[in-house]
Short mmCIF file of C-alpha atoms in Angstrom, two decimals:
data_model
loop_
_atom_site.label_atom_id
_atom_site.label_comp_id
_atom_site.label_asym_id
_atom_site.label_seq_id
_atom_site.Cartn_x
_atom_site.Cartn_y
_atom_site.Cartn_z
CA MET C 177 32.76 70.52 123.35
CA ALA C 178 34.47 66.96 124.09
CA ASN C 179 36.30 68.25 126.58
CA ASN C 180 33.52 70.03 128.36
CA THR C 181 31.42 66.73 128.46
CA ALA C 182 34.32 64.80 130.03
CA GLN C 183 34.58 67.63 132.73
CA LEU C 184 30.83 67.13 132.98
CA GLN C 185 31.01 63.47 134.22
CA GLU C 186 33.38 64.52 137.16
CA LYS C 187 31.38 67.46 138.53
CA SER C 188 27.56 67.51 139.21
CA HIS C 189 25.12 70.47 139.44
CA PRO C 190 25.72 72.07 142.94
CA MET C 191 22.07 72.15 143.71
CA GLU C 192 21.80 68.26 142.96
CA ASP C 193 22.43 67.86 147.07
CA LEU C 194 18.84 69.23 147.50
CA LEU C 195 17.08 68.11 144.78
CA ARG C 196 15.64 64.63 144.37
CA MET C 197 17.29 63.73 141.26
CA ASP C 198 15.57 60.61 140.59
CA ARG C 199 12.33 62.76 139.98
CA MET C 200 14.00 64.64 137.28
CA PRO C 201 13.78 66.23 134.88
CA HIS C 202 10.78 67.97 136.36
CA ILE C 203 7.30 68.39 134.72
CA TRP C 204 7.37 72.37 134.36
CA CYS C 205 7.40 73.64 130.70
CA SER C 206 10.23 74.87 128.75
CA GLY C 207 10.16 78.69 129.44
CA CYS C 208 8.13 78.50 132.80
CA GLY C 209 9.69 80.52 135.65
CA LEU C 210 9.11 78.14 138.49
CA GLY C 211 12.67 76.28 138.10
CA SER C 212 14.41 79.97 138.49
CA ALA C 213 11.97 80.32 141.68
CA VAL C 214 13.35 77.02 143.02
CA THR C 215 16.90 77.87 142.57
CA ALA C 216 16.28 81.33 144.10
CA PHE C 217 14.76 79.48 147.11
CA VAL C 218 17.47 76.86 147.41
CA GLU C 219 20.16 79.75 147.35
CA GLY C 220 18.16 81.98 149.54
CA LEU C 221 18.32 79.06 152.21
CA LYS C 222 22.17 78.74 151.69
CA LYS C 223 22.64 82.24 152.05
CA ALA C 224 20.00 82.38 155.24
CA GLY C 225 22.28 79.80 156.66
CA VAL C 226 19.28 77.56 157.81
CA SER C 227 19.81 74.19 158.56
CA TYR C 228 18.35 71.82 156.04
CA ASP C 229 17.38 69.41 158.68
CA LYS C 230 15.45 71.98 160.44
CA THR C 231 13.76 73.18 157.28
CA ALA C 232 10.27 72.10 156.15
CA ILE C 233 8.53 72.99 152.88
CA VAL C 234 4.83 72.61 152.32
CA SER C 235 3.12 72.80 148.92
CA GLY C 236 -0.40 72.51 147.91
CA ILE C 237 -1.68 71.42 144.59
CA GLY C 238 -0.69 72.44 141.06
CA CYS C 239 2.34 73.32 139.11
CA THR C 240 3.89 75.06 142.06
CA GLY C 241 2.54 72.41 144.28
CA ARG C 242 5.04 70.18 143.12
CA VAL C 243 8.04 71.94 144.48
CA ALA C 244 7.59 69.96 147.84
CA GLY C 245 8.10 66.82 145.80
CA TYR C 246 11.49 67.75 143.82
CA LEU C 247 13.27 69.60 146.98
CA ARG C 248 15.03 66.87 149.07
CA LEU C 249 13.93 68.65 152.45
CA ASP C 250 11.25 67.65 154.79
CA SER C 251 8.49 68.40 152.57
CA TYR C 252 4.55 67.86 152.51
CA HIS C 253 2.53 67.60 149.56
CA THR C 254 -1.02 68.62 150.79
CA THR C 255 -4.50 68.94 149.80
CA HIS C 256 -5.74 71.83 147.55
CA GLY C 257 -5.58 75.02 149.15
CA ARG C 258 -4.63 73.74 152.62
CA ALA C 259 -0.78 74.17 152.54
CA ILE C 260 -1.06 77.02 155.34
CA PRO C 261 -2.99 75.04 157.72
CA PHE C 262 -0.52 72.12 157.50
CA ALA C 263 2.19 74.43 157.71
CA THR C 264 0.73 76.37 160.86
CA GLY C 265 0.21 72.82 162.68
CA LEU C 266 3.78 71.76 161.86
CA LYS C 267 5.05 75.13 163.19
CA LEU C 268 3.15 75.18 166.22
CA ALA C 269 4.13 71.25 167.18
CA ASN C 270 7.85 71.92 166.04
CA ARG C 271 8.83 75.55 166.69
CA ASP C 272 12.27 74.75 165.67
CA LEU C 273 11.42 74.56 162.20
CA THR C 274 11.72 77.19 159.51
CA VAL C 275 8.42 76.49 157.82
CA VAL C 276 8.08 77.37 154.18
CA VAL C 277 4.78 77.15 152.09
CA PHE C 278 5.62 76.93 148.58
CA SER C 279 2.45 77.27 146.40
CA GLY C 280 1.00 78.79 143.45
CA ASP C 281 -1.63 81.66 143.60
CA GLY C 282 -4.61 79.35 142.55
CA ASP C 283 -3.76 77.17 145.65
CA LEU C 284 -2.99 80.21 148.05
CA PHE C 285 -5.60 82.58 146.99
CA ALA C 286 -8.48 80.94 145.32
CA ILE C 287 -9.31 77.73 147.38
CA GLY C 288 -6.94 78.75 150.21
CA GLY C 289 -7.52 82.60 150.17
CA ASN C 290 -9.16 82.42 153.95
CA HIS C 291 -6.11 80.32 155.17
CA LEU C 292 -3.71 82.74 154.11
CA ILE C 293 -5.76 86.11 155.44
CA HIS C 294 -6.10 84.36 158.88
CA ALA C 295 -2.54 83.11 158.91
CA ALA C 296 -1.37 86.65 158.24
CA ARG C 297 -3.79 88.11 160.85
CA ARG C 298 -2.54 85.61 163.45
CA ASN C 299 0.90 86.18 162.22
CA VAL C 300 2.16 82.68 162.39
CA ASP C 301 5.82 82.18 162.09
CA ILE C 302 5.71 80.86 158.45
CA ASN C 303 7.09 82.17 155.06
CA VAL C 304 4.90 81.89 152.36
CA ILE C 305 6.25 81.86 148.92
CA CYS C 306 3.51 82.63 146.18
CA VAL C 307 4.44 81.68 142.64
CA ASN C 308 1.73 84.09 140.64
CA ASN C 309 1.32 83.08 137.02
CA PHE C 310 -2.11 84.83 136.68
CA ILE C 311 -3.87 81.44 135.63
CA TYR C 312 -4.56 78.04 136.63
CA GLY C 313 -1.74 76.42 134.86
CA MET C 314 -2.07 72.57 135.45
CA THR C 315 -5.37 72.40 134.56
CA GLY C 316 -5.59 73.87 131.36
CA GLY C 317 -5.87 77.77 131.87
CA GLN C 318 -8.81 78.57 133.75
CA ASN C 319 -9.58 81.97 135.15
CA ALA C 320 -7.85 82.37 138.47
CA PRO C 321 -8.40 85.10 140.93
CA THR C 322 -5.28 86.70 139.85
CA THR C 323 -6.09 86.65 136.05
CA PRO C 324 -5.94 90.63 134.98
CA LEU C 325 -8.97 92.43 133.78
CA GLY C 326 -9.21 92.01 130.26
CA ALA C 327 -7.25 88.81 129.87
CA TYR C 328 -8.03 85.81 127.98
CA SER C 329 -8.40 82.20 129.31
CA SER C 330 -9.90 78.99 129.00
CA THR C 331 -13.06 80.05 130.77
CA ALA C 332 -12.96 83.64 129.66
CA PRO C 333 -12.75 83.21 125.76
CA PHE C 334 -14.15 86.92 125.42
CA GLY C 335 -11.57 88.73 128.11
CA ASN C 336 -11.63 88.36 132.03
CA TYR C 337 -14.54 90.66 133.46
CA GLU C 338 -13.29 90.00 137.20
CA MET C 339 -11.09 92.46 139.15
CA PRO C 340 -7.80 90.21 139.93
CA PHE C 341 -6.84 90.14 143.66
CA ASN C 342 -3.61 92.35 144.34
CA LEU C 343 -1.64 89.74 146.48
CA VAL C 344 0.80 91.95 148.43
CA GLY C 345 -2.01 94.36 149.29
CA LEU C 346 -3.99 91.26 150.44
CA ALA C 347 -0.98 89.99 152.60
CA ALA C 348 -0.33 93.59 153.83
CA ALA C 349 -3.60 94.60 154.81
CA SER C 350 -4.21 91.14 156.69
CA GLY C 351 -1.15 92.17 158.88
CA ALA C 352 1.81 90.01 157.61
CA SER C 353 5.25 90.99 158.78
CA TYR C 354 7.20 90.97 155.82
CA VAL C 355 5.66 91.52 152.11
CA ALA C 356 7.66 91.54 149.10
CA ARG C 357 7.17 91.12 145.15
CA TRP C 358 9.70 90.09 142.69
CA THR C 359 9.68 88.51 139.15
CA THR C 360 11.46 85.46 138.09
CA MET C 361 14.00 87.90 136.20
CA HIS C 362 15.12 89.60 139.72
CA ALA C 363 17.06 86.35 140.50
CA ARG C 364 19.39 87.81 143.11
CA ARG C 365 17.07 90.30 144.82
CA LEU C 366 14.64 87.31 144.90
CA THR C 367 17.51 85.41 146.64
CA ASP C 368 18.19 88.01 149.04
CA SER C 369 14.39 88.52 149.92
CA ILE C 370 13.95 84.79 150.75
CA ALA C 371 17.20 84.79 152.87
CA THR C 372 15.65 87.84 154.97
CA ALA C 373 12.36 85.89 155.34
CA ALA C 374 14.09 82.79 156.40
CA ASN C 375 15.54 84.71 159.22
CA LYS C 376 12.79 86.58 160.16
CA LYS C 377 10.26 86.10 162.77
CA GLY C 378 6.29 86.29 161.75
CA PHE C 379 4.21 85.99 158.67
CA CYS C 380 6.45 86.47 155.73
CA PHE C 381 4.94 86.72 152.38
CA ILE C 382 6.95 86.58 148.88
CA GLU C 383 5.04 86.93 145.52
CA ILE C 384 6.79 85.85 142.69
CA VAL C 385 5.73 86.99 139.20
CA SER C 386 6.41 83.93 136.61
CA PRO C 387 5.77 83.68 133.34
CA CYS C 388 3.71 80.80 132.03
CA PRO C 389 4.30 80.40 128.54
CA THR C 390 1.94 77.40 127.77
CA VAL C 391 -1.22 78.62 129.01
CA PHE C 392 -1.27 82.34 129.60
CA ALA C 393 1.43 83.55 126.90
CA ARG C 394 -0.52 81.38 124.29
CA LYS C 395 -4.12 82.90 125.11
CA ASN C 396 -2.58 86.61 125.73
CA LYS C 397 -0.22 86.54 122.81
CA GLY C 398 2.58 86.77 125.20
CA GLY C 399 5.16 84.94 123.10
CA THR C 400 7.57 82.30 124.59
CA GLY C 401 8.70 82.40 128.30
CA LEU C 402 11.74 84.35 127.15
CA ASP C 403 9.37 87.27 125.68
CA MET C 404 7.38 87.36 128.93
CA LEU C 405 10.64 87.46 130.91
CA LYS C 406 11.57 90.52 128.51
CA GLU C 407 8.33 92.05 129.15
CA PHE C 408 8.53 91.80 132.89
CA GLN C 409 11.91 93.41 132.45
CA THR C 410 10.81 96.46 130.53
CA ARG C 411 7.48 96.57 132.80
CA ALA C 412 9.12 96.10 136.35
CA ILE C 413 10.41 98.78 138.51
CA ILE C 414 11.84 98.66 142.13
CA ASP C 415 10.24 100.71 144.57
CA HIS C 416 10.49 99.70 148.07
CA ASP C 417 8.34 102.53 149.56
CA ALA C 418 5.39 101.86 147.54
CA ASP C 419 2.01 101.25 149.38
CA PRO C 420 1.44 97.47 148.65
CA THR C 421 -2.58 98.53 148.52
CA THR C 422 -2.05 100.58 145.47
CA ILE C 423 0.11 98.51 142.82
CA PRO C 424 -2.06 96.14 141.25
CA LEU C 425 -0.83 93.78 138.21
CA ASN C 426 -2.86 94.22 135.04
CA MET C 427 -1.91 93.40 131.67
CA ASP C 428 0.23 96.37 130.88
CA ASN C 429 0.94 98.51 133.78
CA GLU C 430 4.32 98.44 135.49
CA ILE C 431 5.23 95.68 137.82
CA VAL C 432 6.11 97.46 141.05
CA CYS C 433 8.66 95.30 142.90
CA GLY C 434 10.32 95.77 146.27
CA GLU C 435 10.24 94.69 149.78
CA PHE C 436 7.26 96.91 150.70
CA VAL C 437 6.69 95.73 154.27
CA ASN C 438 9.23 94.51 157.17
CA ASP C 439 7.77 95.11 160.57
CA ASP C 440 8.19 93.33 163.69
CA ARG C 441 4.84 92.18 165.28
CA PRO C 442 4.51 89.45 167.86
CA THR C 443 4.03 86.16 166.41
CA PHE C 444 1.17 84.07 167.10
CA TRP C 445 2.98 81.73 169.52
CA GLU C 446 4.60 84.50 171.64
CA ASN C 447 0.86 86.01 171.91
CA VAL C 448 -0.29 82.47 173.06
CA GLN C 449 2.56 82.26 175.56
CA ALA C 450 1.96 85.96 176.85
CA GLY C 451 -1.78 85.05 177.22
CA ILE C 452 -0.87 81.68 179.08
CA LYS C 453 1.59 83.51 181.18
CA ALA C 454 -0.99 86.56 182.12
CA ARG C 455 -3.50 83.80 182.90
CA LEU C 456 -1.59 81.66 185.29
CA GLU C 457 -0.37 85.02 186.87
CA LYS C 458 -4.17 85.97 187.19
CA PHE C 459 -4.68 82.33 188.35
CA ALA C 460 -1.85 82.48 191.10
CA ASN C 461 -3.36 85.98 192.67
CA TRP C 462 -6.81 84.50 192.22
CA GLU C 463 -5.71 81.91 194.65
CA GLU C 464 -4.00 84.25 196.98
CA MET C 465 -6.96 86.22 196.91
CA GLN C 466 -9.27 83.18 197.66
CA SER C 467 -7.31 82.58 200.43
CA ASN C 468 -7.55 85.88 201.67
CA SER C 469 -11.29 85.83 201.31
CA ARG C 470 -11.50 82.62 203.08
CA LYS C 471 -9.63 83.87 205.88
CA ILE C 472 -11.81 87.16 206.21
CA SER C 473 -15.21 85.11 205.80
CA HIS C 474 -14.50 82.17 207.92
CA LYS C 475 -13.14 84.64 210.80
CA LYS C 476 -16.55 84.33 212.41
CA ASP C 477 -16.79 80.42 212.32
CA ARG C 478 -13.26 79.00 212.79
CA LYS C 479 -14.58 75.50 212.86
CA TYR C 480 -14.33 74.85 209.02
CA THR C 481 -10.76 75.64 207.79
CA SER C 482 -10.64 74.31 204.27
CA SER C 483 -13.00 75.44 201.63
CA ARG C 484 -13.88 71.97 201.06
CA ASP C 485 -15.26 71.59 204.53
CA SER C 486 -17.43 74.59 204.05
CA SER C 487 -18.87 73.55 200.75
CA ILE C 488 -19.88 70.27 202.45
CA MET C 489 -21.23 72.45 205.31
CA ARG C 490 -23.37 74.46 202.83
CA ARG C 491 -24.47 71.48 200.91
CA ASN C 492 -25.80 69.99 204.06
CA THR C 493 -27.48 72.93 205.33
CA MET I 110 45.18 104.69 129.28
CA ARG I 111 48.11 102.84 128.85
CA PHE I 112 51.05 102.46 131.77
CA TRP I 113 54.55 102.49 130.21
CA GLU I 114 55.92 101.41 133.67
CA LYS I 115 54.45 98.60 136.03
CA PRO I 116 53.87 99.94 139.32
CA PHE I 117 56.48 98.77 141.46
CA GLY I 118 55.67 95.79 143.85
CA LYS I 119 52.02 95.22 142.31
CA GLU I 120 50.99 92.01 140.78
CA LYS I 121 48.89 91.96 137.91
CA PRO I 122 45.19 92.01 139.36
CA LYS I 123 43.36 88.79 138.88
CA THR I 124 40.32 88.64 137.23
CA ILE I 125 37.86 85.84 138.19
CA CYS I 126 37.20 83.47 135.46
CA GLY I 127 34.29 80.86 135.38
CA GLU I 128 34.02 77.41 133.75
CA ILE I 129 30.51 76.96 132.34
CA HIS I 130 28.93 73.11 132.40
CA ILE I 131 26.08 72.36 130.45
CA ILE I 132 23.86 69.15 131.08
CA ASN I 133 22.57 68.93 127.43
CA ASP I 134 19.98 66.41 128.07
CA ARG I 135 18.53 68.09 130.83
CA CYS I 136 18.08 71.47 128.86
CA LYS I 137 14.59 72.58 127.68
CA GLY I 138 15.75 75.19 125.37
CA CYS I 139 14.22 78.14 127.01
CA SER I 140 17.25 80.19 126.28
CA PHE I 141 17.08 82.24 129.47
CA CYS I 142 20.75 81.78 129.70
CA ILE I 143 21.61 82.76 126.40
CA GLU I 144 19.64 85.99 126.68
CA TYR I 145 20.78 86.98 130.22
CA CYS I 146 24.50 86.37 129.89
CA PRO I 147 26.03 89.78 130.36
CA ARG I 148 28.80 88.80 128.57
CA ASN I 149 27.03 87.03 125.86
CA VAL I 150 29.31 83.78 126.47
CA LEU I 151 26.60 81.50 125.21
CA GLU I 152 24.82 80.81 121.78
CA VAL I 153 21.89 78.29 120.81
CA SER I 154 23.69 75.36 119.48
CA LYS I 155 22.77 73.48 116.40
CA ASP I 156 22.70 70.28 117.72
CA PHE I 157 19.79 68.60 119.18
CA ASN I 158 19.63 67.12 122.72
CA LYS I 159 17.70 63.62 123.64
CA LYS I 160 14.38 65.88 124.13
CA GLY I 161 14.69 67.42 120.67
CA TYR I 162 15.78 70.84 122.07
CA HIS I 163 18.75 73.24 121.25
CA PRO I 164 21.07 73.55 124.35
CA PRO I 165 23.00 76.44 124.55
CA ILE I 166 26.71 76.00 123.63
CA VAL I 167 29.78 78.01 125.05
CA VAL I 168 31.20 79.95 122.48
CA LYS I 169 33.34 82.69 124.34
CA PRO I 170 34.80 80.81 127.10
CA ASP I 171 37.46 83.32 128.08
CA MET I 172 34.69 85.75 128.44
CA CYS I 173 32.97 84.32 131.71
CA THR I 174 33.27 86.36 134.79
CA PHE I 175 31.76 83.75 137.06
CA CYS I 176 28.88 86.00 137.64
CA GLY I 177 26.48 82.85 137.75
CA LEU I 178 23.44 84.60 136.49
CA CYS I 179 22.92 81.47 133.99
CA GLU I 180 22.99 79.04 137.01
CA MET I 181 20.73 81.25 139.10
CA ILE I 182 18.07 81.86 136.09
CA CYS I 183 18.08 78.41 134.46
CA PRO I 184 14.57 76.84 135.29
CA ASP I 185 15.88 73.07 134.46
CA PHE I 186 19.01 73.28 136.66
CA ALA I 187 20.84 72.38 133.46
CA ILE I 188 23.82 74.77 133.45
CA PHE I 189 26.53 75.80 136.27
CA VAL I 190 29.20 77.48 136.58
CA ILE I 191 32.57 76.68 138.68
CA GLU I 192 35.22 78.99 139.23
CA LYS I 193 38.38 78.32 137.13
CA GLU I 194 41.42 77.57 138.75
CA ASP I 195 44.27 79.56 137.94
CA GLU I 196 47.17 77.60 135.70
#
């Protein structure tokens, strides 16, 4: 043991170059899966070979929203629910950046739900990583749009009566290019998925199912974080061909994981460029057309050579 | 299966070994690493750390095969593995 501590002082954690060590230890509870998600994200970036100087991470508010503050990358900690609009602007202003939105389910789907579906519809070239812990963790366990039917929370003491969102189904139906779902237990597959998304064009959505031992498990007799992770292990199945709209997350059904959608669609910026190009071409043709028509129409009266003169003439007459 | 004769010109295949480092004071005692270590290298320590949690302790250092799963799954960046150099 003494030998171990002696070696410790010489070597530091390999992730310390990407973490803001002055902010450590982080505020996440013991048994929370967010740290695992951050590790998977950093490993995924390393695997993807993306330049760290060209990577920006945008977070909203919440437990997951603090990820941006803990990573030594260009990071934005934005207002509640508005991580995707900030990221869209960032990507369109500086298109060399790899923009990653790392936020929670309450931030991305409750207050920012419209931003997410519209970013997916436009196919903005950003990666969205949503950590789903089924509840509003930081504010004390209120009902979230992802709380399963029948689950208990601070604001649902008799069980939740509302149907939850199926996050992957919503993202896929809105038109995302890449949709995947993993739990924090699938560390390596999640890493691969993040690496794939980092090098992929278009709107990439990855849902990470994470344990919340302090709030969700306590209200629902889920035990510790380790117990929740074991439960995920028994419930999770991997099916890449599953239809994402048919796999909601309930209290006791199987958690279908996998990469469900991997398409290539034109991104928002490509569509903008194509639109402008088409418009310019049309405009060039239009000028030609105009000059041709001018020649034809002014054949009778050759006194006026330019269109400006003709307009003056018209005004005068 | 037991080989009576060593295959000629073949070296003994190397097994990769890892060396586990635990940053005790950063650990929050979730015991993910202990549960998910495929070769049960780690165990819960009886000592407390600065925060009052029980950090893991390496009980079978020779069993580690440098798979790195403990490092991947640790939510507190408190454990890491480096490849052991040949001695």
